[in-house]
Amino acid sequence: MAEKDITQMEEENLTEEKQIDEEEATDTSDAPIEESSEEEMNDLVQEIENLKQEKEELYQRFLRTQAEFDNFKKRSQKEKEADRKYKAQDLVTELLPAIDNFERALQVEVTDENKNLLDGISMVYRQLVEALKSQGVEIIEAVGKEFDPNLHQAVMQVEDDNFESNIVVEDLQKGYLIKDRVIRPAMVKVNK
Amino acid sequence: MAEKDITQMEEENLTEEKQIDEEEATDTSDAPIEESSEEEMNDLVQEIENLKQEKEELYQRFLRTQAEFDNFKKRSQKEKEADRKYKAQDLVTELLPAIDNFERALQVEVTDENKNLLDGISMVYRQLVEALKSQGVEIIEAVGKEFDPNLHQAVMQVEDDNFESNIVVEDLQKGYLIKDRVIRPAMVKVNK
């Protein structure tokens, strides 16, 4: 909108000038030649000054538009890259509860009767995880790592002599990253 | 690059003009007053003409840059919308083989022993399909529909009196759409 306004103003300026030019032309033709000569010259010099100033203003406006255009290009390129980098995020966010439930379902005891079915759906589970990986989705490492509030959400504190202080002892719900962005932090037990 | 060049040219033009102005100023001061008067006037009129022309050219250049900028904005807005509309497509494409296998795994016979497990993973399957739906992914309707080469890929032809001609009789592999775009056509049997 702002740019349109400037353009319109510029058009109005040009129209005004044309009118002024015509008026000047009429004025000078009526005046006596000798007397008008110096005056006319002054007018011309003045007009040159005006034109130079207008040209300079227009040039500055042109430069600003160009700079604005360049900035817009850079910004929209960055936005596009960010959009593409994290594009799978919304779908992944929707998929995570299903993945969580899938993991719970797979924790049944293996019997002769369910072995084939379990093998089949375990393969499906691995395929799903691979598909997520192919789009930059990674499980956040937790157990044995130092507690990191950017990646881990502490839901319990324990005292366990087998682990050092501030180390993640158990992963209660897996966390996920897409590239360098946390989709969901890991919910963890941390050693005091 | 092209825009930078224009800017540089413009700067050079401005510099050139300044030099010409200085030269003219020197010339006129040396000439006799009477004789130079008309000549000087002509020079001034000529300079005004030049300035007007340069200003007009600059203005046209300004308008072109503005138009280019407006077009760029519109184009990048459209690209952004398309990127966002179909952003889940790559991940969905990767997930489809797992979904296919999931459906095959669920086709086992229900027994007392596998019933709980089957119920659990059937729920997981429905959750996955819902997650896909939430991002605009839909299963292509096939059986009972007229064969549509944009949505269906005919892998077999049959003769079945129960169906009319050119109607899809069986869906051998589900097809998927994301919004209005086919991710994978349905592989179908078509009645002759």
CSV table of N, CA, C and O in Angstrom, one decimal, chain B residues 12-55:
chain,number,residue,atom,x,y,z
B,12,GLU,N,26.9,6.6,-11.7
B,12,GLU,CA,27.8,7.2,-12.7
B,12,GLU,C,27.2,8.3,-13.5
B,12,GLU,O,27.9,9.4,-13.7
B,13,ASN,N,26.0,8.2,-13.9
B,13,ASN,CA,25.3,9.3,-14.6
B,13,ASN,C,25.3,10.5,-13.7
B,13,ASN,O,25.6,11.6,-14.2
B,14,LEU,N,24.9,10.4,-12.5
B,14,LEU,CA,24.8,11.5,-11.6
B,14,LEU,C,26.2,12.2,-11.5
B,14,LEU,O,26.3,13.5,-11.5
B,15,THR,N,27.3,11.4,-11.4
B,15,THR,CA,28.6,12.0,-11.3
B,15,THR,C,29.0,12.7,-12.6
B,15,THR,O,29.5,13.8,-12.6
B,16,GLU,N,28.7,12.1,-13.7
B,16,GLU,CA,28.9,12.7,-15.0
B,16,GLU,C,28.3,14.1,-15.1
B,16,GLU,O,28.9,15.0,-15.5
B,17,GLU,N,27.0,14.1,-14.7
B,17,GLU,CA,26.2,15.3,-14.8
B,17,GLU,C,26.9,16.4,-14.0
B,17,GLU,O,27.0,17.6,-14.5
B,18,LYS,N,27.3,16.1,-12.8
B,18,LYS,CA,28.0,17.1,-12.0
B,18,LYS,C,29.2,17.7,-12.7
B,18,LYS,O,29.4,18.9,-12.7
B,19,GLN,N,29.9,16.8,-13.4
B,19,GLN,CA,31.1,17.3,-14.1
B,19,GLN,C,30.7,18.3,-15.2
B,19,GLN,O,31.3,19.3,-15.4
B,20,ILE,N,29.7,17.9,-15.9
B,20,ILE,CA,29.2,18.7,-17.1
B,20,ILE,C,28.8,20.1,-16.5
B,20,ILE,O,29.1,21.1,-17.1
B,21,ASP,N,28.0,20.0,-15.4
B,21,ASP,CA,27.5,21.3,-14.8
B,21,ASP,C,28.7,22.2,-14.5
B,21,ASP,O,28.7,23.4,-14.8
B,22,GLU,N,29.7,21.7,-14.0
B,22,GLU,CA,30.9,22.5,-13.6
B,22,GLU,C,31.5,23.1,-14.8
B,22,GLU,O,31.9,24.3,-14.9
B,23,GLU,N,31.7,22.3,-15.9
B,23,GLU,CA,32.3,22.7,-17.1
B,23,GLU,C,31.5,23.9,-17.7
B,23,GLU,O,32.0,24.9,-18.1
B,24,GLU,N,30.2,23.7,-17.7
B,24,GLU,CA,29.3,24.7,-18.3
B,24,GLU,C,29.4,26.0,-17.5
B,24,GLU,O,29.5,27.1,-18.1
B,25,ALA,N,29.5,25.9,-16.2
B,25,ALA,CA,29.6,27.1,-15.3
B,25,ALA,C,30.9,27.9,-15.7
B,25,ALA,O,30.8,29.1,-15.8
B,26,THR,N,32.0,27.2,-15.9
B,26,THR,CA,33.2,27.8,-16.2
B,26,THR,C,33.1,28.5,-17.6
B,26,THR,O,33.5,29.6,-17.8
B,27,ASP,N,32.6,27.8,-18.6
B,27,ASP,CA,32.5,28.3,-19.9
B,27,ASP,C,31.8,29.6,-20.0
B,27,ASP,O,32.3,30.6,-20.5
B,28,THR,N,30.6,29.7,-19.3
B,28,THR,CA,29.8,30.9,-19.5
B,28,THR,C,30.4,32.1,-18.8
B,28,THR,O,30.2,33.2,-19.3
B,29,SER,N,31.1,31.9,-17.7
B,29,SER,CA,31.7,33.0,-17.0
B,29,SER,C,32.8,33.7,-17.9
B,29,SER,O,33.0,34.9,-17.7
B,30,ASP,N,33.4,33.0,-18.8
B,30,ASP,CA,34.5,33.5,-19.6
B,30,ASP,C,34.0,34.3,-20.8
B,30,ASP,O,34.6,35.2,-21.3
B,31,ALA,N,32.8,33.9,-21.3
B,31,ALA,CA,32.2,34.5,-22.5
B,31,ALA,C,31.7,35.9,-22.3
B,31,ALA,O,31.3,36.2,-21.1
B,32,PRO,N,31.7,36.8,-23.3
B,32,PRO,CA,31.1,38.2,-23.1
B,32,PRO,C,29.6,38.1,-22.8
B,32,PRO,O,28.9,37.2,-23.3
B,33,ILE,N,29.1,39.0,-21.9
B,33,ILE,CA,27.7,38.9,-21.4
B,33,ILE,C,26.7,38.9,-22.5
B,33,ILE,O,25.8,38.0,-22.6
B,34,GLU,N,26.7,39.9,-23.4
B,34,GLU,CA,25.7,40.1,-24.4
B,34,GLU,C,25.6,38.8,-25.3
B,34,GLU,O,24.5,38.2,-25.5
B,35,GLU,N,26.7,38.5,-25.9
B,35,GLU,CA,26.8,37.4,-26.8
B,35,GLU,C,26.3,36.1,-26.2
B,35,GLU,O,25.6,35.3,-26.9
B,36,SER,N,26.8,35.9,-25.0
B,36,SER,CA,26.5,34.6,-24.4
B,36,SER,C,25.1,34.4,-24.0
B,36,SER,O,24.6,33.3,-23.8
B,37,SER,N,24.3,35.5,-23.8
B,37,SER,CA,23.0,35.5,-23.2
B,37,SER,C,22.1,34.5,-23.9
B,37,SER,O,21.5,33.6,-23.2
B,38,GLU,N,22.0,34.6,-25.2
B,38,GLU,CA,21.1,33.7,-25.9
B,38,GLU,C,21.6,32.2,-25.9
B,38,GLU,O,20.8,31.3,-25.7
B,39,GLU,N,22.9,32.2,-26.1
B,39,GLU,CA,23.5,30.8,-26.1
B,39,GLU,C,23.3,30.1,-24.8
B,39,GLU,O,22.9,29.0,-24.7
B,40,GLU,N,23.5,30.9,-23.7
B,40,GLU,CA,23.4,30.4,-22.4
B,40,GLU,C,22.0,29.9,-22.1
B,40,GLU,O,21.7,28.9,-21.6
B,41,MET,N,21.0,30.7,-22.6
B,41,MET,CA,19.6,30.4,-22.5
B,41,MET,C,19.3,29.1,-23.1
B,41,MET,O,18.6,28.2,-22.6
B,42,ASN,N,19.9,29.0,-24.4
B,42,ASN,CA,19.7,27.7,-25.1
B,42,ASN,C,20.2,26.5,-24.3
B,42,ASN,O,19.6,25.5,-24.3
B,43,ASP,N,21.4,26.8,-23.8
B,43,ASP,CA,22.0,25.7,-23.0
B,43,ASP,C,21.1,25.3,-21.8
B,43,ASP,O,21.0,24.1,-21.5
B,44,LEU,N,20.6,26.4,-21.2
B,44,LEU,CA,19.7,26.1,-20.0
B,44,LEU,C,18.5,25.3,-20.4
B,44,LEU,O,18.1,24.3,-19.8
B,45,VAL,N,17.9,25.8,-21.5
B,45,VAL,CA,16.7,25.1,-22.0
B,45,VAL,C,17.0,23.6,-22.4
B,45,VAL,O,16.3,22.7,-22.0
B,46,GLN,N,18.2,23.5,-23.0
B,46,GLN,CA,18.7,22.1,-23.3
B,46,GLN,C,18.9,21.3,-22.1
B,46,GLN,O,18.5,20.1,-22.0
B,47,GLU,N,19.5,21.9,-21.1
B,47,GLU,CA,19.7,21.2,-19.8
B,47,GLU,C,18.4,20.8,-19.2
B,47,GLU,O,18.2,19.7,-18.6
B,48,ILE,N,17.4,21.7,-19.2
B,48,ILE,CA,16.1,21.4,-18.7
B,48,ILE,C,15.5,20.1,-19.4
B,48,ILE,O,15.0,19.2,-18.8
B,49,GLU,N,15.6,20.2,-20.7
B,49,GLU,CA,15.1,19.0,-21.5
B,49,GLU,C,15.8,17.7,-21.1
B,49,GLU,O,15.1,16.7,-20.9
B,50,ASN,N,17.1,17.8,-21.0
B,50,ASN,CA,17.9,16.6,-20.6
B,50,ASN,C,17.4,16.1,-19.2
B,50,ASN,O,17.2,14.9,-19.0
B,51,LEU,N,17.3,17.1,-18.3
B,51,LEU,CA,16.9,16.7,-16.9
B,51,LEU,C,15.6,16.1,-16.9
B,51,LEU,O,15.3,15.1,-16.2
B,52,LYS,N,14.6,16.7,-17.7
B,52,LYS,CA,13.3,16.1,-17.7
B,52,LYS,C,13.3,14.7,-18.3
B,52,LYS,O,12.6,13.8,-17.7
B,53,GLN,N,14.1,14.5,-19.3
B,53,GLN,CA,14.2,13.2,-19.9
B,53,GLN,C,14.8,12.2,-18.9
B,53,GLN,O,14.3,11.1,-18.7
B,54,GLU,N,15.9,12.6,-18.3
B,54,GLU,CA,16.5,11.7,-17.3
B,54,GLU,C,15.6,11.4,-16.2
B,54,GLU,O,15.5,10.3,-15.7
B,55,LYS,N,14.8,12.4,-15.7
B,55,LYS,CA,13.9,12.2,-14.6
B,55,LYS,C,12.8,11.2,-15.1
B,55,LYS,O,12.4,10.3,-14.3
